Short mmCIF file of C-alpha atoms in Angstrom, two decimals:
data_model
loop_
_atom_site.label_atom_id
_atom_site.label_comp_id
_atom_site.label_asym_id
_atom_site.label_seq_id
_atom_site.Cartn_x
_atom_site.Cartn_y
_atom_site.Cartn_z
CA UNK A 1 20.09 14.64 9.56
CA UNK A 2 23.05 17.33 10.56
CA UNK A 3 20.63 19.85 11.52
CA UNK A 4 17.19 19.02 9.01
CA UNK A 5 19.87 19.85 6.09
CA UNK A 6 18.89 16.94 3.05
CA UNK A 7 21.88 14.82 2.40
CA UNK A 8 23.56 14.88 5.50
CA UNK A 9 24.02 12.76 8.64
CA UNK A 10 24.46 14.17 12.42
CA UNK A 11 28.31 12.96 12.82
CA UNK A 12 27.45 12.82 16.86
CA UNK A 13 24.48 10.36 16.87
CA UNK A 14 24.79 8.93 13.70
CA UNK A 15 28.26 9.21 11.98
CA UNK A 16 28.49 7.85 8.72
CA UNK A 17 30.57 4.56 9.79
CA UNK A 18 27.63 3.33 12.65
CA UNK A 19 25.25 4.34 10.07
CA UNK A 20 26.37 2.47 7.36
CA UNK A 21 26.74 -1.23 9.33
CA UNK A 22 23.02 -0.41 11.13
CA UNK A 23 21.85 -0.17 6.89
CA UNK A 24 23.78 -3.45 6.24
CA UNK A 25 22.25 -5.67 9.45
CA UNK A 26 18.83 -4.14 7.87
CA UNK A 27 19.81 -5.58 4.31
CA UNK A 28 21.51 -8.98 5.63
CA UNK A 29 17.85 -9.31 7.51
CA UNK A 30 15.79 -8.89 4.55
CA UNK A 31 15.45 -5.39 5.65
CA UNK A 32 14.91 -1.56 3.80
CA UNK A 33 16.01 1.40 4.67
CA UNK A 34 13.81 4.75 3.61
CA UNK A 35 14.97 8.02 4.13
CA UNK A 36 13.20 10.94 4.33
CA UNK A 37 14.17 14.46 2.78
CA UNK A 38 12.34 17.93 2.73
CA UNK A 39 12.79 19.93 -0.15
CA UNK A 40 13.94 23.20 1.10
CA UNK A 41 18.04 23.26 0.58
CA UNK A 42 19.59 25.28 3.52
CA UNK A 43 20.75 28.61 2.27
CA UNK A 44 24.82 27.67 3.87
CA UNK A 45 27.49 28.33 2.43
CA UNK A 46 29.07 25.86 4.07
CA UNK A 47 26.81 23.73 2.82
CA UNK A 48 27.47 21.44 -0.74
CA UNK A 49 24.61 20.63 -1.93
CA UNK A 50 22.57 24.24 -1.41
CA UNK A 51 26.57 25.15 -3.19
CA UNK A 52 25.99 23.20 -6.38
CA UNK A 53 21.80 24.21 -6.49
CA UNK A 54 23.34 27.91 -6.52
CA UNK A 55 25.97 26.85 -9.44
CA UNK A 56 23.55 25.23 -11.02
CA UNK A 57 20.96 27.87 -10.59
CA UNK A 58 17.86 25.52 -10.06
CA UNK A 59 16.27 27.48 -7.61
CA UNK A 60 12.10 29.02 -7.67
CA UNK A 61 13.37 32.90 -7.78
CA UNK A 62 10.93 35.80 -6.93
CA UNK A 63 12.16 38.93 -8.43
CA UNK A 64 14.61 37.93 -9.90
CA UNK A 65 16.89 36.20 -7.36
CA UNK A 66 16.02 32.73 -5.32
CA UNK A 67 13.22 32.89 -3.19
CA UNK A 68 13.98 32.33 0.46
CA UNK A 69 11.58 30.28 2.50
CA UNK A 70 11.81 28.76 6.39
CA UNK A 71 11.25 25.64 6.62
CA UNK A 72 13.18 23.03 9.51
CA UNK A 73 16.37 23.87 8.66
CA UNK A 74 15.97 27.41 9.21
CA UNK A 75 16.22 29.65 5.71
CA UNK A 76 16.12 27.54 2.34
CA UNK A 77 15.73 27.84 -1.28
CA UNK A 78 13.07 25.28 -3.24
CA UNK A 79 14.81 23.49 -5.65
CA UNK A 80 12.64 23.98 -9.72
CA UNK A 81 11.27 21.11 -10.80
CA UNK A 82 9.88 22.35 -13.97
CA UNK A 83 14.19 23.64 -14.45
CA UNK A 84 15.58 21.07 -16.94
CA UNK A 85 18.13 20.96 -14.58
CA UNK A 86 16.45 20.34 -11.65
CA UNK A 87 15.93 16.91 -11.90
CA UNK A 88 19.44 16.69 -12.82
CA UNK A 89 20.56 18.42 -9.88
CA UNK A 90 17.98 16.31 -7.70
CA UNK A 91 19.47 12.87 -8.88
CA UNK A 92 23.02 14.17 -8.31
CA UNK A 93 22.80 15.08 -4.87
CA UNK A 94 20.77 11.34 -4.63
CA UNK A 95 24.00 9.76 -5.75
CA UNK A 96 26.43 11.66 -3.51
CA UNK A 97 24.07 10.62 -0.88
CA UNK A 98 23.86 7.13 -1.89
CA UNK A 99 27.45 6.19 -2.38
CA UNK A 100 27.84 7.10 1.42
CA UNK A 101 24.57 5.53 2.45
CA UNK A 102 22.81 2.65 0.20
CA UNK A 103 19.10 3.57 1.48
CA UNK A 104 16.46 1.89 -0.29
CA UNK A 105 14.12 4.70 -1.04
CA UNK A 106 13.05 8.27 -0.02
CA UNK A 107 10.08 9.53 1.60
CA UNK A 108 9.95 13.03 0.33
CA UNK A 109 7.76 15.19 3.13
CA UNK A 110 6.41 18.97 3.21
CA UNK A 111 6.39 19.20 -0.89
CA UNK A 112 3.11 21.48 -0.68
CA UNK A 113 5.02 23.39 -0.95
CA UNK A 114 4.88 24.14 2.93
CA UNK A 115 6.54 27.18 4.33
CA UNK A 116 6.94 28.65 7.86
CA UNK A 117 6.33 32.09 6.89
CA UNK A 118 3.59 33.69 4.76
CA UNK A 119 5.18 36.00 2.55
CA UNK A 120 3.50 39.89 1.96
CA UNK A 121 1.88 40.01 -1.42
CA UNK A 122 3.43 41.73 -3.86
CA UNK A 123 1.58 45.35 -3.77
CA UNK A 124 -0.82 45.41 -6.56
CA UNK A 125 -0.35 41.89 -7.36
CA UNK A 126 -3.84 39.75 -8.76
CA UNK A 127 -1.87 36.91 -8.13
CA UNK A 128 -1.01 37.08 -4.54
CA UNK A 129 -4.09 39.44 -3.47
CA UNK A 130 -5.91 36.68 -6.02
CA UNK A 131 -9.84 36.45 -4.57
CA UNK A 132 -9.20 32.73 -4.17
CA UNK A 133 -8.97 31.78 -0.46
CA UNK A 134 -7.85 28.68 0.67
CA UNK A 135 -10.31 27.18 2.48
CA UNK A 136 -7.47 25.66 6.21
CA UNK A 137 -9.11 24.00 8.67
CA UNK A 138 -12.46 25.98 7.82
CA UNK A 139 -10.86 29.51 7.64
CA UNK A 140 -10.64 31.36 4.51
CA UNK A 141 -7.12 31.90 4.46
CA UNK A 142 -5.15 34.10 1.64
CA UNK A 143 -3.48 32.51 -0.97
CA UNK A 144 0.07 32.91 0.15
CA UNK A 145 -0.68 31.49 3.88
CA UNK A 146 2.83 28.79 4.60
CA UNK A 147 3.62 28.66 1.17
CA UNK A 148 5.57 30.18 -1.53
CA UNK A 149 3.84 33.09 -2.84
CA UNK A 150 1.92 32.40 -6.19
CA UNK A 151 4.35 35.76 -7.75
CA UNK A 152 7.22 33.14 -7.58
CA UNK A 153 8.49 31.99 -10.49
CA UNK A 154 9.86 28.76 -11.88
CA UNK A 155 11.46 28.40 -15.21
CA UNK A 156 10.48 30.24 -18.15
CA UNK A 157 8.63 32.63 -16.17
CA UNK A 158 5.81 30.38 -14.85
CA UNK A 159 4.43 31.49 -12.04
CA UNK A 160 3.62 29.83 -8.79
CA UNK A 161 0.07 30.63 -9.59
CA UNK A 162 -0.25 27.99 -12.13
CA UNK A 163 2.53 26.09 -11.65
CA UNK A 164 1.68 24.82 -7.47
CA UNK A 165 -0.03 21.79 -7.04
CA UNK A 166 2.52 20.39 -9.64
CA UNK A 167 5.53 20.74 -7.18
CA UNK A 168 4.91 17.38 -5.31
CA UNK A 169 4.21 15.62 -8.93
CA UNK A 170 7.60 17.15 -10.00
CA UNK A 171 9.71 16.28 -7.52
CA UNK A 172 8.44 12.59 -7.18
CA UNK A 173 8.62 12.43 -10.92
CA UNK A 174 12.13 13.55 -10.46
CA UNK A 175 12.49 11.17 -7.19
CA UNK A 176 11.84 8.19 -8.89
CA UNK A 177 14.22 8.27 -12.10
CA UNK A 178 17.13 9.33 -9.86
CA UNK A 179 16.06 5.89 -7.90
CA UNK A 180 16.00 4.04 -10.96
CA UNK A 181 19.03 5.92 -12.73
CA UNK A 182 21.12 5.62 -9.03
CA UNK A 183 20.24 2.19 -7.03
CA UNK A 184 18.78 0.58 -10.86
CA UNK A 185 16.36 -0.58 -9.35
CA UNK A 186 12.37 -0.32 -9.14
CA UNK A 187 11.58 2.43 -7.18
CA UNK A 188 9.25 3.03 -3.41
CA UNK A 189 8.79 7.04 -3.15
CA UNK A 190 6.26 7.66 -0.78
CA UNK A 191 5.25 11.40 -1.15
CA UNK A 192 3.02 13.69 0.67
CA UNK A 193 1.74 15.80 -1.53
CA UNK A 194 0.21 14.14 -5.34
CA UNK A 195 -1.48 15.36 -8.31
CA UNK A 196 -3.13 14.03 -11.26
CA UNK A 197 -0.38 10.96 -12.56
CA UNK A 198 1.09 11.10 -9.21
CA UNK A 199 0.38 7.29 -9.16
CA UNK A 200 2.87 6.06 -11.81
CA UNK A 201 6.07 8.03 -9.34
CA UNK A 202 4.97 7.49 -6.15
CA UNK A 203 3.11 5.64 -3.13
CA UNK A 204 1.14 8.31 -0.76
CA UNK A 205 0.53 8.47 2.74
CA UNK A 206 -2.79 10.82 3.67
CA UNK A 207 -0.79 13.94 5.56
CA UNK A 208 -0.93 14.95 9.07
CA UNK A 209 -4.17 13.49 10.41
CA UNK A 210 -5.58 13.17 13.76
CA UNK A 211 -5.47 10.99 16.56
CA UNK A 212 -9.32 10.68 17.02
CA UNK A 213 -12.60 8.26 15.97
CA UNK A 214 -13.31 11.11 13.05
CA UNK A 215 -9.86 11.24 11.73
CA UNK A 216 -10.34 6.73 11.64
CA UNK A 217 -13.15 6.77 9.80
CA UNK A 218 -12.15 9.68 6.95
CA UNK A 219 -9.32 7.34 6.54
CA UNK A 220 -11.31 4.47 4.32
CA UNK A 221 -13.29 7.75 1.90
CA UNK A 222 -9.64 9.13 1.55
CA UNK A 223 -8.21 6.21 0.51
CA UNK A 224 -10.93 5.19 -1.60
CA UNK A 225 -11.01 8.32 -3.34
CA UNK A 226 -7.19 8.16 -3.85
CA UNK A 227 -7.26 4.92 -5.82
CA UNK A 228 -9.71 5.88 -8.04
CA UNK A 229 -7.49 9.27 -8.66
CA UNK A 230 -4.63 6.36 -10.32
CA UNK A 231 -3.03 6.77 -6.37
CA UNK A 232 -3.12 2.76 -5.55
CA UNK A 233 0.19 2.51 -2.64
CA UNK A 234 -2.07 5.09 -0.22
CA UNK A 235 -2.56 4.88 3.34
CA UNK A 236 -3.37 7.02 6.23
CA UNK A 237 -1.07 6.95 9.70
CA UNK A 238 -2.25 4.79 11.72
CA UNK A 239 -3.58 4.77 15.31
CA UNK A 240 -3.38 9.08 13.91
CA UNK A 241 -0.75 11.60 13.86
CA UNK A 242 -1.62 14.52 15.37
CA UNK A 243 -2.78 14.86 19.47
CA UNK A 244 -1.96 11.66 21.71
CA UNK A 245 -4.06 8.50 20.80
CA UNK A 246 -5.51 5.80 22.57
CA UNK A 247 -5.70 1.79 23.53
CA UNK A 248 -8.81 1.56 22.33
CA UNK A 249 -8.17 3.82 19.13
CA UNK A 250 -4.63 2.50 18.47
CA UNK A 251 -6.43 -1.36 18.49
CA UNK A 252 -8.96 -0.61 16.81
CA UNK A 253 -6.59 1.54 14.01
CA UNK A 254 -4.85 -1.68 13.42
CA UNK A 255 -7.28 -3.24 12.62
CA UNK A 256 -8.05 -1.56 10.23
CA UNK A 257 -5.11 0.04 8.64
CA UNK A 258 -3.53 -3.63 8.12
CA UNK A 259 -5.32 -3.70 5.40
CA UNK A 260 -4.98 0.01 3.70
CA UNK A 261 -2.52 -0.69 0.33
CA UNK A 262 0.21 0.92 2.35
CA UNK A 263 0.29 -0.10 6.26
CA UNK A 264 2.23 2.69 8.47
CA UNK A 265 1.89 3.72 12.55
CA UNK A 266 3.31 7.25 12.13
CA UNK A 267 3.51 10.10 15.14
CA UNK A 268 4.31 13.33 15.78
CA UNK A 269 6.84 14.15 17.36
CA UNK A 270 5.75 15.59 20.68
CA UNK A 271 3.18 13.02 21.32
CA UNK A 272 3.05 10.45 23.28
CA UNK A 273 4.70 6.70 22.35
CA UNK A 274 2.19 4.66 19.84
CA UNK A 275 4.44 1.61 18.94
CA UNK A 276 2.37 -1.30 18.72
CA UNK A 277 3.75 -2.74 20.98
CA UNK A 278 3.48 -0.68 24.07
CA UNK A 279 -0.26 -2.14 24.69
CA UNK A 280 -0.73 -6.06 25.32
CA UNK A 281 -4.06 -5.54 23.55
CA UNK A 282 -2.55 -3.73 20.82
CA UNK A 283 0.26 -5.65 19.74
CA UNK A 284 -1.91 -9.15 19.81
CA UNK A 285 -4.48 -7.07 17.58
CA UNK A 286 -1.35 -6.23 15.34
CA UNK A 287 -0.05 -9.81 14.99
CA UNK A 288 -3.18 -11.21 14.08
CA UNK A 289 -4.48 -9.06 11.57
CA UNK A 290 -1.07 -8.36 10.49
CA UNK A 291 -0.11 -12.22 10.11
CA UNK A 292 -3.09 -12.19 8.24
CA UNK A 293 -1.34 -9.31 5.73
CA UNK A 294 1.57 -11.38 5.40
CA UNK A 295 -1.03 -14.35 4.11
CA UNK A 296 -2.73 -11.88 1.67
CA UNK A 297 0.70 -10.32 0.34
CA UNK A 298 0.53 -12.52 -3.05
CA UNK A 299 -2.79 -11.18 -3.49
CA UNK A 300 -1.91 -7.36 -2.58
CA UNK A 301 1.27 -7.57 -4.62
CA UNK A 302 -0.83 -8.83 -7.65
CA UNK A 303 -3.73 -6.20 -7.15
CA UNK A 304 0.02 -3.71 -7.61
CA UNK A 305 0.55 -5.48 -10.61
CA UNK A 306 -3.28 -4.75 -12.16
CA UNK A 307 -2.76 -1.24 -10.88
CA UNK A 308 0.13 -0.73 -13.15
CA UNK A 309 -1.70 -2.45 -16.17
CA UNK A 310 -5.01 -1.84 -15.64
CA UNK A 311 -5.31 1.09 -13.51
CA UNK A 312 -7.56 -0.26 -11.66
CA UNK A 313 -7.26 0.42 -7.74
CA UNK A 314 -6.15 -1.70 -4.63
CA UNK A 315 -8.84 -1.04 -1.81
CA UNK A 316 -12.07 -0.21 -3.68
CA UNK A 317 -15.48 1.00 -2.98
CA UNK A 318 -18.11 -2.02 -2.34
CA UNK A 319 -19.78 -0.40 -6.28
CA UNK A 320 -16.92 -1.51 -8.11
CA UNK A 321 -17.19 -5.06 -8.01
CA UNK A 322 -21.48 -5.08 -7.52
CA UNK A 323 -21.89 -1.24 -8.86
CA UNK A 324 -26.39 -2.84 -9.84
CA UNK A 325 -26.29 -2.56 -6.34
CA UNK A 326 -27.18 0.74 -5.70
CA UNK A 327 -27.39 0.15 -1.71
CA UNK A 328 -23.38 0.13 -1.79
CA UNK A 329 -23.12 3.73 -4.07
CA UNK A 330 -22.67 5.60 -0.52
CA UNK A 331 -21.11 3.39 1.65
CA UNK A 332 -17.88 4.42 2.80
CA UNK A 333 -17.59 2.59 6.22
CA UNK A 334 -16.38 -0.55 4.48
CA UNK A 335 -14.30 -1.36 1.19
CA UNK A 336 -13.08 -4.24 -0.77
CA UNK A 337 -9.23 -5.25 -1.81
CA UNK A 338 -9.32 -6.36 -5.10
CA UNK A 339 -12.87 -7.59 -6.45
CA UNK A 340 -13.43 -10.29 -3.40
CA UNK A 341 -11.79 -9.49 0.50
CA UNK A 342 -14.47 -7.01 1.89
CA UNK A 343 -13.22 -5.25 5.34
CA UNK A 344 -15.96 -3.66 7.87
CA UNK A 345 -13.70 -2.23 10.75
CA UNK A 346 -15.42 -0.69 13.56
CA UNK A 347 -15.06 2.88 13.64
CA UNK A 348 -16.78 4.17 16.91
CA UNK A 349 -15.60 3.80 20.84
CA UNK A 350 -16.56 1.04 22.59
CA UNK A 351 -18.56 -0.71 20.07
CA UNK A 352 -18.32 -4.51 20.12
CA UNK A 353 -20.36 -5.30 17.19
CA UNK A 354 -20.69 -3.68 13.51
CA UNK A 355 -23.33 -3.63 11.17
CA UNK A 356 -21.81 -4.62 7.69
CA UNK A 357 -23.83 -4.86 4.60
CA UNK A 358 -23.13 -7.74 2.54
CA UNK A 359 -24.30 -8.25 -1.07
CA UNK A 360 -25.88 -11.18 -1.99
CA UNK A 361 -24.44 -14.26 -2.17
CA UNK A 362 -21.96 -15.96 0.43
CA UNK A 363 -18.61 -14.38 2.82
CA UNK A 364 -16.50 -16.31 4.46
CA UNK A 365 -14.64 -15.02 7.17
CA UNK A 366 -10.77 -15.21 6.39
CA UNK A 367 -9.62 -15.56 10.03
CA UNK A 368 -12.12 -18.62 10.82
CA UNK A 369 -12.99 -19.91 7.37
CA UNK A 370 -15.68 -22.07 9.49
CA UNK A 371 -17.77 -18.85 9.98
CA UNK A 372 -19.73 -17.72 7.20
CA UNK A 373 -22.35 -14.85 6.57
CA UNK A 374 -25.37 -15.68 3.12
CA UNK A 375 -27.64 -13.55 2.55
CA UNK A 376 -29.91 -14.37 -0.51
CA UNK A 377 -31.12 -10.69 -0.66
CA UNK A 378 -27.95 -7.78 0.11
CA UNK A 379 -29.34 -6.70 3.55
CA UNK A 380 -27.23 -5.46 6.45
CA UNK A 381 -26.06 -8.42 9.30
CA UNK A 382 -25.00 -7.46 12.41
CA UNK A 383 -21.42 -9.20 13.34
CA UNK A 384 -19.73 -9.28 16.68
CA UNK A 385 -16.83 -7.29 16.79
CA UNK A 386 -14.42 -8.06 20.56
CA UNK A 387 -11.80 -5.65 21.40
CA UNK A 388 -9.57 -7.49 19.76
CA UNK A 389 -11.34 -8.89 15.77
CA UNK A 390 -12.36 -7.34 12.69
CA UNK A 391 -14.12 -8.72 10.03
CA UNK A 392 -12.42 -9.06 6.99
CA UNK A 393 -14.31 -11.91 4.37
CA UNK A 394 -13.80 -13.08 1.15
CA UNK A 395 -16.85 -13.24 -1.68
CA UNK A 396 -17.48 -16.70 -2.95
CA UNK A 397 -15.88 -16.74 -6.50
CA UNK A 398 -12.67 -15.56 -5.89
CA UNK A 399 -9.63 -18.07 -5.79
CA UNK A 400 -6.28 -16.32 -3.71
CA UNK A 401 -3.59 -17.57 -3.58
CA UNK A 402 -1.79 -17.32 -0.13
CA UNK A 403 1.43 -17.80 2.00
CA UNK A 404 2.85 -18.39 5.32
CA UNK A 405 3.21 -15.02 7.84
CA UNK A 406 7.14 -14.57 8.62
CA UNK A 407 9.43 -11.29 10.04
CA UNK A 408 9.86 -10.03 7.02
CA UNK A 409 8.31 -9.79 3.82
CA UNK A 410 11.10 -11.66 1.73
CA UNK A 411 11.32 -13.94 4.30
CA UNK A 412 7.60 -14.96 3.73
CA UNK A 413 8.21 -14.62 0.43
CA UNK A 414 10.20 -18.57 0.40
CA UNK A 415 6.95 -20.18 2.35
CA UNK A 416 4.97 -22.73 0.21
CA UNK A 417 1.56 -21.38 -1.35
CA UNK A 418 -1.69 -22.35 -0.24
CA UNK A 419 -4.56 -22.03 -2.67
CA UNK A 420 -8.15 -20.75 -1.17
CA UNK A 421 -11.08 -22.30 -3.49
CA UNK A 422 -14.40 -20.11 -2.90
CA UNK A 423 -16.71 -22.07 -4.54
CA UNK A 424 -19.30 -19.84 -6.56
CA UNK A 425 -22.61 -20.82 -4.59
CA UNK A 426 -24.59 -20.13 -8.38
CA UNK A 427 -22.61 -21.97 -10.43
CA UNK A 428 -20.45 -19.85 -12.34
CA UNK A 429 -16.67 -20.54 -12.64
CA UNK A 430 -14.70 -19.08 -9.53
CA UNK A 431 -11.41 -17.25 -10.24
CA UNK A 432 -7.81 -15.25 -9.55
CA UNK A 433 -4.24 -15.21 -9.92
CA UNK A 434 -0.81 -14.23 -8.87
CA UNK A 435 1.90 -12.34 -9.98
CA UNK A 436 5.44 -13.12 -9.25
CA UNK A 437 8.47 -11.76 -9.98
CA UNK A 438 11.36 -10.48 -7.80
CA UNK A 439 9.87 -7.37 -6.74
CA UNK A 440 13.36 -5.16 -8.22
CA UNK A 441 13.13 -5.06 -12.13
CA UNK A 442 12.01 -1.54 -12.89
CA UNK A 443 9.04 -2.42 -15.14
CA UNK A 444 6.63 -4.68 -14.02
CA UNK A 445 5.76 -7.27 -16.06
CA UNK A 446 7.59 -5.62 -18.58
CA UNK A 447 8.71 -7.69 -22.15
CA UNK A 448 11.44 -10.48 -21.73
CA UNK A 449 11.26 -9.34 -17.98
CA UNK A 450 11.87 -13.18 -15.18
CA UNK A 451 8.24 -13.02 -14.05
CA UNK A 452 5.52 -14.85 -14.09
CA UNK A 453 1.95 -15.02 -13.84
CA UNK A 454 -0.20 -17.73 -13.10
CA UNK A 455 -3.87 -17.41 -13.26
CA UNK A 456 -6.78 -20.08 -11.39
CA UNK A 457 -9.58 -21.40 -12.55
CA UNK A 458 -12.50 -23.45 -9.87
CA UNK A 459 -15.54 -24.76 -10.59
CA UNK A 460 -18.63 -27.64 -9.94
CA UNK A 461 -19.72 -30.16 -12.39
CA UNK A 462 -22.39 -31.34 -11.61
CA UNK A 463 -22.46 -31.05 -8.22
CA UNK A 464 -20.41 -34.09 -8.04
CA UNK A 465 -16.71 -33.07 -9.06
CA UNK A 466 -14.60 -29.87 -8.11
CA UNK A 467 -12.32 -29.01 -11.55
CA UNK A 468 -9.35 -26.51 -10.41
CA UNK A 469 -6.65 -25.37 -12.71
CA UNK A 470 -4.25 -23.08 -13.52
CA UNK A 471 -3.02 -21.47 -17.17
CA UNK A 472 0.56 -20.50 -16.05
CA UNK A 473 2.14 -17.18 -18.90
CA UNK A 474 5.83 -17.12 -18.65
CA UNK A 475 6.17 -19.88 -16.27
CA UNK A 476 9.51 -20.25 -16.24
CA UNK A 477 10.43 -17.32 -13.37
CA UNK A 478 8.42 -19.43 -11.00
CA UNK A 479 10.01 -22.95 -11.62
CA UNK A 480 13.59 -20.79 -11.12
CA UNK A 481 12.56 -20.28 -8.00
CA UNK A 482 10.53 -23.49 -6.99
CA UNK A 483 7.54 -22.23 -5.28
CA UNK A 484 5.03 -25.01 -4.81
CA UNK A 485 1.47 -24.99 -3.66
CA UNK A 486 1.39 -26.93 -0.58
CA UNK A 487 -2.62 -27.47 0.55
CA UNK A 488 -5.61 -26.07 -1.27
CA UNK A 489 -8.47 -24.98 0.34
CA UNK A 490 -11.63 -25.30 -0.98
CA UNK A 491 -15.31 -22.66 0.60
CA UNK A 492 -18.30 -22.74 -0.32
CA UNK A 493 -19.04 -26.94 -0.07
CA UNK A 494 -22.25 -27.82 0.87
CA UNK A 495 -22.40 -31.86 3.35
CA UNK A 496 -20.62 -33.55 0.64
CA UNK A 497 -17.89 -36.05 1.69
CA UNK A 498 -14.85 -37.12 -0.72
CA UNK A 499 -14.23 -40.11 -2.43
CA UNK A 500 -10.84 -39.17 -3.77
CA UNK A 501 -9.17 -36.93 -6.32
CA UNK A 502 -7.03 -37.01 -9.54
CA UNK A 503 -4.24 -34.67 -10.32
CA UNK A 504 -2.62 -33.79 -13.50
CA UNK A 505 0.24 -31.82 -14.48
CA UNK A 506 1.24 -30.30 -17.87
CA UNK A 507 3.10 -32.91 -18.83
CA UNK A 508 0.39 -35.88 -18.00
CA UNK A 509 -1.39 -37.50 -15.66
CA UNK A 510 0.86 -37.33 -11.99
CA UNK A 511 0.16 -40.91 -10.18
CA UNK A 512 -3.12 -41.54 -8.43
CA UNK A 513 -2.56 -40.49 -4.93
CA UNK A 514 -4.02 -41.33 -1.51
CA UNK A 515 -7.36 -40.11 -0.54
CA UNK A 516 -5.80 -37.03 2.07
CA UNK A 517 -9.22 -34.68 3.46
CA UNK A 518 -10.28 -32.46 6.42
CA UNK A 519 -13.76 -32.26 6.16
CA UNK A 520 -14.40 -29.73 8.99
CA UNK A 521 -18.06 -28.43 10.02
CA UNK A 522 -18.83 -24.73 9.81
CA UNK A 523 -21.41 -22.87 12.75
CA UNK A 524 -23.61 -22.66 8.90
CA UNK A 525 -24.26 -25.33 6.27
CA UNK A 526 -20.94 -25.43 4.73
CA UNK A 527 -18.05 -27.68 5.56
CA UNK A 528 -14.36 -27.12 4.58
CA UNK A 529 -12.21 -29.46 2.24
CA UNK A 530 -8.05 -29.22 2.68
CA UNK A 531 -6.14 -31.24 0.37
CA UNK A 532 -2.49 -31.23 2.17
CA UNK A 533 0.56 -32.86 1.55
CA UNK A 534 1.11 -31.52 -1.73
CA UNK A 535 3.71 -30.37 -3.55
CA UNK A 536 2.90 -28.75 -6.46
CA UNK A 537 5.37 -26.31 -8.94
CA UNK A 538 3.35 -22.90 -9.27
CA UNK A 539 4.97 -22.58 -12.23
CA UNK A 540 3.72 -25.46 -13.93
CA UNK A 541 0.22 -26.04 -15.08
CA UNK A 542 -1.68 -28.42 -13.12
CA UNK A 543 -5.74 -30.09 -12.81
CA UNK A 544 -6.64 -30.90 -9.43
CA UNK A 545 -10.53 -33.11 -10.06
CA UNK A 546 -12.33 -34.02 -6.63
CA UNK A 547 -14.50 -36.62 -6.39
CA UNK A 548 -17.96 -36.72 -3.94
CA UNK A 549 -20.34 -38.29 -3.00
#
């Protein structure tokens, strides 16, 4: 930005021509460029965004004139997103700047609203002098502390007192609509301030946390709460925002943060550098956990589709899957991704083990399938967690569609699929699904859109065979992308041998193939069954029958 002014570039350090080349390079390499914006518009008579805002008369007012705040650019006015022309003004500014620099998304900050000044209260006002105090950092502050005063007025006389908590929501909605209008693709918006319903329009990060072990631990209940609030794309600043992090804290934080729905390493301006490559130990941990995250991207994306269509969170408390297990109701040091992947992180310094709670059944380590935890009744289990490791387990009864690791999500989307089938010990069907589209259509899974949904089922047949099959909805899209399943890995099988298998497609029976098997003894009672060398079209229904001795 030029002097922190929205919709500008610093002409000396970030000239337009060089920035345009930079963004085109990112796009060529399958990457995206997201800009940050604050709502405060610099009061500057040579600044066209300010001039257009004055002409449209869309700024929040106090005593009949635009309210003057103070944020990063200095004196600012704040757009009124309750004004019918406020969103039009905002969309026009986004369009003008996008015509200059083709960015892909917007990160909207400071939109509580945040104000570096505290305006004096209007005399005798019951709004500015409200008995309500803000519990800010443990102190009871006046309601106007470092924000727009409660007596400021929005469109049609709505006071800031009544509209304050809606500001971030209104800006998110306006930004979302503007990006659809300007770019014509599914928008990416990241907002610091949210309200009920914001999840329809924006992702969220949990604000200015601190580089402390307490805030590492607090991040779990925070993201779980926001999932329950209907904001599924949420995460905390990995390694901490305020204050200097440490190598150990950053290593443990990326191990956890890699499994947030929204995962980002971010820090304040004057703290030490905390890029994940700064410390070798952090880099090694990051490669490991981010590698698994990339393999799980189809799973995460499907959970986003479920959040869009059903309202279910991506990151979930354990009681979401195990509501009858009363012990899970108070657990906030572990969480589920979807219904069956459990993350059990280290949250204290110098710890190399974690006392993790396991609901009844079989759980398999996603970093090493041969390592499993089996509990006949729900209980706590002490797990090793060396400095470079985190425990992530998948629960019996789940089927995960996974892809390969890559440098970018675009490249990962072109890798073959692997099905991880975790059979249920109780004889129930295992299940899972994967939603597929181009990631850019505005309506996710809309009628007539380019998308596919593939559902999977797996089960034992009298312990003599294993059946794995798929059901495809709208399979044409997946077929056009030539996505294939190259390997099926089956967990939850006790000591058996594999005689062979038959593979059927929607069109009939495939040619019977020779037996390809890999039975690997686990550390416990289970073996791993792998069927590799496959080329199953994901968009075509199939049935795989494995015959057991």
